[in-house]
CSV table of C-alpha atoms and ligand atoms in Angstrom, one decimal:
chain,number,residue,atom,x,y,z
A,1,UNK,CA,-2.8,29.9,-23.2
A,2,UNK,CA,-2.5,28.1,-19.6
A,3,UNK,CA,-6.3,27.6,-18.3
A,4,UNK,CA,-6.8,27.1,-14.2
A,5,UNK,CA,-9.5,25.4,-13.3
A,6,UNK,CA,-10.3,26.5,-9.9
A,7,UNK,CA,-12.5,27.0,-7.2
A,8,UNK,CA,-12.6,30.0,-4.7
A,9,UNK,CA,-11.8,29.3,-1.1
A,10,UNK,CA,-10.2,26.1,-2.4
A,11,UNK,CA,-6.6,24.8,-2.3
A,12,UNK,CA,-6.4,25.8,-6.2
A,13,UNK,CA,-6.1,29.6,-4.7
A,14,UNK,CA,-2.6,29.0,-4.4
A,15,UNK,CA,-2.0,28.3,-8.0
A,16,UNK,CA,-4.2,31.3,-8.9
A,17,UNK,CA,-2.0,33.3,-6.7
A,18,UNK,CA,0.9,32.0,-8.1
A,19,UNK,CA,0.4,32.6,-11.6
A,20,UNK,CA,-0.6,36.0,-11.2
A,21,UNK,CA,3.0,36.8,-9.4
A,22,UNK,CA,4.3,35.2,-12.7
A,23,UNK,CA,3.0,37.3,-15.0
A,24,UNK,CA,2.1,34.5,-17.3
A,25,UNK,CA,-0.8,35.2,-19.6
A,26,UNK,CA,-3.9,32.6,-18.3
A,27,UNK,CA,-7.4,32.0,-18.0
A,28,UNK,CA,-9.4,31.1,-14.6
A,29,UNK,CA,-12.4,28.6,-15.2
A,30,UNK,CA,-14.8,28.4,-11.9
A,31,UNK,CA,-15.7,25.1,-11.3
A,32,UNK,CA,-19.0,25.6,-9.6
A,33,UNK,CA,-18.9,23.3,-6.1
A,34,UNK,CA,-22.1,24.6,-5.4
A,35,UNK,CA,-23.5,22.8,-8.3
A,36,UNK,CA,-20.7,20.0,-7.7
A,37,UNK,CA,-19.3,20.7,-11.2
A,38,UNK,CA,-16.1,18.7,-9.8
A,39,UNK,CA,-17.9,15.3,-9.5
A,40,UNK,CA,-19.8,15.7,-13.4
A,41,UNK,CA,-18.4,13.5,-16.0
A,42,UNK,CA,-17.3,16.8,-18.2
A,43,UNK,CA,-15.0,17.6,-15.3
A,44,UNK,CA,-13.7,14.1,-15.1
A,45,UNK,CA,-12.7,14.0,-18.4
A,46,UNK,CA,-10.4,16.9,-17.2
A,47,UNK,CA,-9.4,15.2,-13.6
A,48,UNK,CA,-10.3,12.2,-13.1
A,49,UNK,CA,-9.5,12.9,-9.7
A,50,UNK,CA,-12.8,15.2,-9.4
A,51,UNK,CA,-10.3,18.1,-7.7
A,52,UNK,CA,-9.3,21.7,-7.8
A,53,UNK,CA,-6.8,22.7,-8.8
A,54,UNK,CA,-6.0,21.4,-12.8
A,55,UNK,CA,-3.8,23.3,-15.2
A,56,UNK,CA,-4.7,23.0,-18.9
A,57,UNK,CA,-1.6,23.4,-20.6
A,58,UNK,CA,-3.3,23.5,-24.3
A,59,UNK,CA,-3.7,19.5,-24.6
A,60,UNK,CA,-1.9,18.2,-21.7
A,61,UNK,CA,-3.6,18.4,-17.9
A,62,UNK,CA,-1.5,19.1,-14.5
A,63,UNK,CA,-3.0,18.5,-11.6
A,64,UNK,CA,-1.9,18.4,-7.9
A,65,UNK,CA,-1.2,21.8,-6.2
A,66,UNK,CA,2.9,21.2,-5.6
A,67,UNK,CA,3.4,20.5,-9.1
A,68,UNK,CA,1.6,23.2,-11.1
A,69,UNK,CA,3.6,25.3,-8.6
A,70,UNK,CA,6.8,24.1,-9.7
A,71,UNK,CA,6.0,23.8,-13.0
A,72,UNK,CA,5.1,27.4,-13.0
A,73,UNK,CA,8.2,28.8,-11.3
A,74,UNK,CA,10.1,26.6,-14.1
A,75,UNK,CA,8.5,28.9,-16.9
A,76,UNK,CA,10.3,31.9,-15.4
A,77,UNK,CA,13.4,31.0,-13.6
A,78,UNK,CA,14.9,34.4,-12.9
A,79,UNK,CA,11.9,35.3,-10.4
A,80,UNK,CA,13.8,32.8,-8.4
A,81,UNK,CA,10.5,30.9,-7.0
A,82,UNK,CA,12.0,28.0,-6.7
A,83,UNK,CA,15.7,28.2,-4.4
A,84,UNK,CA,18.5,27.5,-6.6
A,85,UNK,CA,20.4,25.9,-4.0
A,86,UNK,CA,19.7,22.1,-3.4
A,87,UNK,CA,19.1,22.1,0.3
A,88,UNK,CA,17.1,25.0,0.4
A,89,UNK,CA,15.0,23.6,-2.8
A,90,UNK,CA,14.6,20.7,-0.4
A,91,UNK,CA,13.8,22.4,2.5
A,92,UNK,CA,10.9,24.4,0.3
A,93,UNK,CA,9.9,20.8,-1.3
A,94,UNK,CA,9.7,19.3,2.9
A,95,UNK,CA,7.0,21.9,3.9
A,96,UNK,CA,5.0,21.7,0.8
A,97,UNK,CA,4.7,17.8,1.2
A,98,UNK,CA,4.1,18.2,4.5
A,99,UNK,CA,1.0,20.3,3.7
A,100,UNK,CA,-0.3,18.1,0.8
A,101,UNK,CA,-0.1,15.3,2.9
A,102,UNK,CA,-0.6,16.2,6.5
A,103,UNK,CA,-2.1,20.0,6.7
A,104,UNK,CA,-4.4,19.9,3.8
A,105,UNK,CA,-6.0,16.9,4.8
A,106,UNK,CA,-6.6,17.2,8.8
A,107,UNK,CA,-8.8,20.5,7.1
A,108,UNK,CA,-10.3,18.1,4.9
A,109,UNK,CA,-11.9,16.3,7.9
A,110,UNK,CA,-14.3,18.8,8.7
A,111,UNK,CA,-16.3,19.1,5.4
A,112,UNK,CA,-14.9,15.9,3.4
A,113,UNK,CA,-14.8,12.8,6.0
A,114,UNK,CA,-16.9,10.6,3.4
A,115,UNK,CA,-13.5,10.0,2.1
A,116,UNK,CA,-12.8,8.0,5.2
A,117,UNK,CA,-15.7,6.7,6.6
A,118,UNK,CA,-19.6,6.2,6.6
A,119,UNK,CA,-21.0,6.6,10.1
A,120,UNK,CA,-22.7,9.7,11.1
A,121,UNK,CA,-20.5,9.4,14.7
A,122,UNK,CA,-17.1,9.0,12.8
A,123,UNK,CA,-17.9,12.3,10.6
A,124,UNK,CA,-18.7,14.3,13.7
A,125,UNK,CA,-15.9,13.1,15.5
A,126,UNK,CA,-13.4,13.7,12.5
A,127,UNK,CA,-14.8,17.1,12.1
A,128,UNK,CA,-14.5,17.7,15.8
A,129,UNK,CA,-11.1,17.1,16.0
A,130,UNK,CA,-10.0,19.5,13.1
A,131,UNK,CA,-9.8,22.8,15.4
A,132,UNK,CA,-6.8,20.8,17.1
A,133,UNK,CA,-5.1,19.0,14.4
A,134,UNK,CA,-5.0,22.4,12.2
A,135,UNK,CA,-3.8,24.2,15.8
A,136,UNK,CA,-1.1,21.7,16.0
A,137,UNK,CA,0.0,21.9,12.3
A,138,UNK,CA,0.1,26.2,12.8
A,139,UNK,CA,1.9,25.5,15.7
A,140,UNK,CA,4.8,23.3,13.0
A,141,UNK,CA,4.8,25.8,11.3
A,142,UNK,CA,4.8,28.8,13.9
A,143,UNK,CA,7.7,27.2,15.8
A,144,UNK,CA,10.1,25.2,13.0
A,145,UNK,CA,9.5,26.6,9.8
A,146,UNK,CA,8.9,30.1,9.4
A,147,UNK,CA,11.7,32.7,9.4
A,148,UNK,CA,10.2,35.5,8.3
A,149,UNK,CA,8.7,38.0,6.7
A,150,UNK,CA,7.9,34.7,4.6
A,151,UNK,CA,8.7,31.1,5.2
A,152,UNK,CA,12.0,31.2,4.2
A,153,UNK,CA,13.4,34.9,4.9
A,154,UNK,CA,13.3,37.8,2.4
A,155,UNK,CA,12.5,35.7,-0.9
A,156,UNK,CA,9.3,34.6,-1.7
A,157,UNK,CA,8.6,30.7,-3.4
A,158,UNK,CA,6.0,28.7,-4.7
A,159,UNK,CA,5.7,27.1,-0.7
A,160,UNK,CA,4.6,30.3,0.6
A,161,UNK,CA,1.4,30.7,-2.1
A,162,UNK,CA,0.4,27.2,-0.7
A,163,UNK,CA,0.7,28.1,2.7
A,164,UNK,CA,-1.0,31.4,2.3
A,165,UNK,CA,-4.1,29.8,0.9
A,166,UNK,CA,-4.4,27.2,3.7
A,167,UNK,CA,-4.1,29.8,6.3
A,168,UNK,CA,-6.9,31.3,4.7
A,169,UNK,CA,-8.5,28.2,6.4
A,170,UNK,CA,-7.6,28.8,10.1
A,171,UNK,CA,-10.7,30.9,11.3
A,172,UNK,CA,-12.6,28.9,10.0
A,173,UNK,CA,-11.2,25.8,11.1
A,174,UNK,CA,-11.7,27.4,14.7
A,175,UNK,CA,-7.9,28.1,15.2
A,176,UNK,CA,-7.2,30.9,17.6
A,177,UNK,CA,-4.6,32.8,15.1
A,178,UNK,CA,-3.3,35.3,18.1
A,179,UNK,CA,-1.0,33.0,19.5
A,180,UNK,CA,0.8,32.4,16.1
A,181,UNK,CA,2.6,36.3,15.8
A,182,UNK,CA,4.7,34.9,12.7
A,183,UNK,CA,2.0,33.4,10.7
A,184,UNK,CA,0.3,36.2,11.4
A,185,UNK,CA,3.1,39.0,10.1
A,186,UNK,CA,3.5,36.1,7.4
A,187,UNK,CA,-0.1,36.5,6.1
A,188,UNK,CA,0.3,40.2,6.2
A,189,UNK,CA,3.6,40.5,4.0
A,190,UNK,CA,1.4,38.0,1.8
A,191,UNK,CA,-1.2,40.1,1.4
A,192,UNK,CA,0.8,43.3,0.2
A,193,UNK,CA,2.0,41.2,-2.9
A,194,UNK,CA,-0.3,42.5,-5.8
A,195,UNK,CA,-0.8,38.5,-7.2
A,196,UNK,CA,-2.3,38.2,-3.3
A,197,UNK,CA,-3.9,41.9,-3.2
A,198,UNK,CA,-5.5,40.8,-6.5
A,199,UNK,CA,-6.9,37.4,-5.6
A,200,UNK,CA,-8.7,39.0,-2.4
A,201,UNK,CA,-10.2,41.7,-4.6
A,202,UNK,CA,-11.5,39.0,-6.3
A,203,UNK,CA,-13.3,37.1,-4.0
A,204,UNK,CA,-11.2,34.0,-5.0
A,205,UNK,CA,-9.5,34.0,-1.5
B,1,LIG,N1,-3.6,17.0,-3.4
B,1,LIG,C1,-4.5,17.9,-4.2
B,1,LIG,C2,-5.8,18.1,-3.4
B,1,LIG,C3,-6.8,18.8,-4.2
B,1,LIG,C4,-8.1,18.9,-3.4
B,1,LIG,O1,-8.4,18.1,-2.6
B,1,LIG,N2,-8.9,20.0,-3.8
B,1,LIG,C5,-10.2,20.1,-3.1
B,1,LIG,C6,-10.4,21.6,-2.8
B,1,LIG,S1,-9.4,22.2,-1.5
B,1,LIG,C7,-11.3,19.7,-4.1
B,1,LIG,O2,-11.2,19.8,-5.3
B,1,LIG,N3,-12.4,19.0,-3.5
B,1,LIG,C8,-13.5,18.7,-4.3
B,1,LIG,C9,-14.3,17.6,-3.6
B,1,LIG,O3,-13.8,17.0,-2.7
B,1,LIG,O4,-15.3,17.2,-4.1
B,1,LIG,C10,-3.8,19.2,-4.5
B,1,LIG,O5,-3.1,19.7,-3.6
B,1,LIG,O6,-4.0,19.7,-5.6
């Protein structure tokens, strides 16, 4: 059976969100941050990377939150999670790089600036600046990306679980969400998906 290590709150929502649209039989494991589980040698041995989310496949390990997502839509191509057509499959692949490697990370300055530098000053400036830099990425995704109800029209895909559990960030990151009307019908169409419904219910979101 597939076994999700996760954490609530965490990036590794959007896998958990995910597999429960699939319908794939699984098992969540917590990784306690409070007790910083992520950074024990036991959890190592499982990612090396110290990081939520990893997928337990019964031997081997995936981690990184774009490809468990694939790798889950792969195991039940007719829910159509992934476009069939190249360009659009493309178009899903650009936003979801864009918010492992841009998105993710300016929220990863509030809490997690050790990764980039010592000084007391440098932490509180990087966490400073995160209200803007997550404003400016909403705003990306506000004006260029989203069509609507979901990120790419009437069809859900793996992107749109990612997305949804980053915007679960925005209040707190101190982003005024009133002046982004699509994220915001976005989040709601989200969270009338049982898989999403569920997840809140749960406390994992
Ligand atoms: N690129 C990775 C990032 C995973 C990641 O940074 N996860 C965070 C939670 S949002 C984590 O596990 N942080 C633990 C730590 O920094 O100690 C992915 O998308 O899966």
């Amino acid at each position: 059976m597939l076994k999700l290590y996760y954490a609530p709150g965490t990036i590794a929502t959007a896998s958990v969100m995910c597999l429960r649209e699939t319908g794939i039989d699984h098992e969540l494991v917590e990784v306690d941050f409070t007790q910083s589980v992520q950074m024990s040698p036991e959890y190592h041995r499982i990612n090396p990377k110290g990081r939520v989310p990893a997928l337990d496949l019964g031997g081997e390990i995936l981690t990184e939150t774009g490809a468990i997502l694939e790798y889950l839509a792969e195991l039940v191509p007719d829910q159509g999670l992934v476009p069939g057509d190249p360009l659009k499959a493309g178009r899903m692949r650009e936003v979801m790089f864009y918010l492992a490697s841009t998105m993710h990370v300016n929220h990863a300055h509030k809490r997690r600036g050790h990764r980039w530098a010592d000084k007391e000053d440098s932490l509180a400036d990087m966490s400073a600046k995160v209200p803007q830099t997550m404003t400016d990425s909403a705003r990306y995704m506000e004006e260029n990306i989203i069509v609507g109800p979901y990120l790419f029209g009437d069809v859900v895909t793996v992107a749109d679980f990612y997305f949804y559990a980053i915007c679960n960030w925005l209040e707190g990151d101190r982003v005024d969400v009133r002046q982004f009307p699509k994220i915001g019908a976005f989040r709601q169409a989200m969270r009338e998906r049982a898989s999403v419904a569920a997840t809140h219910d749960d406390n994992i979101l």
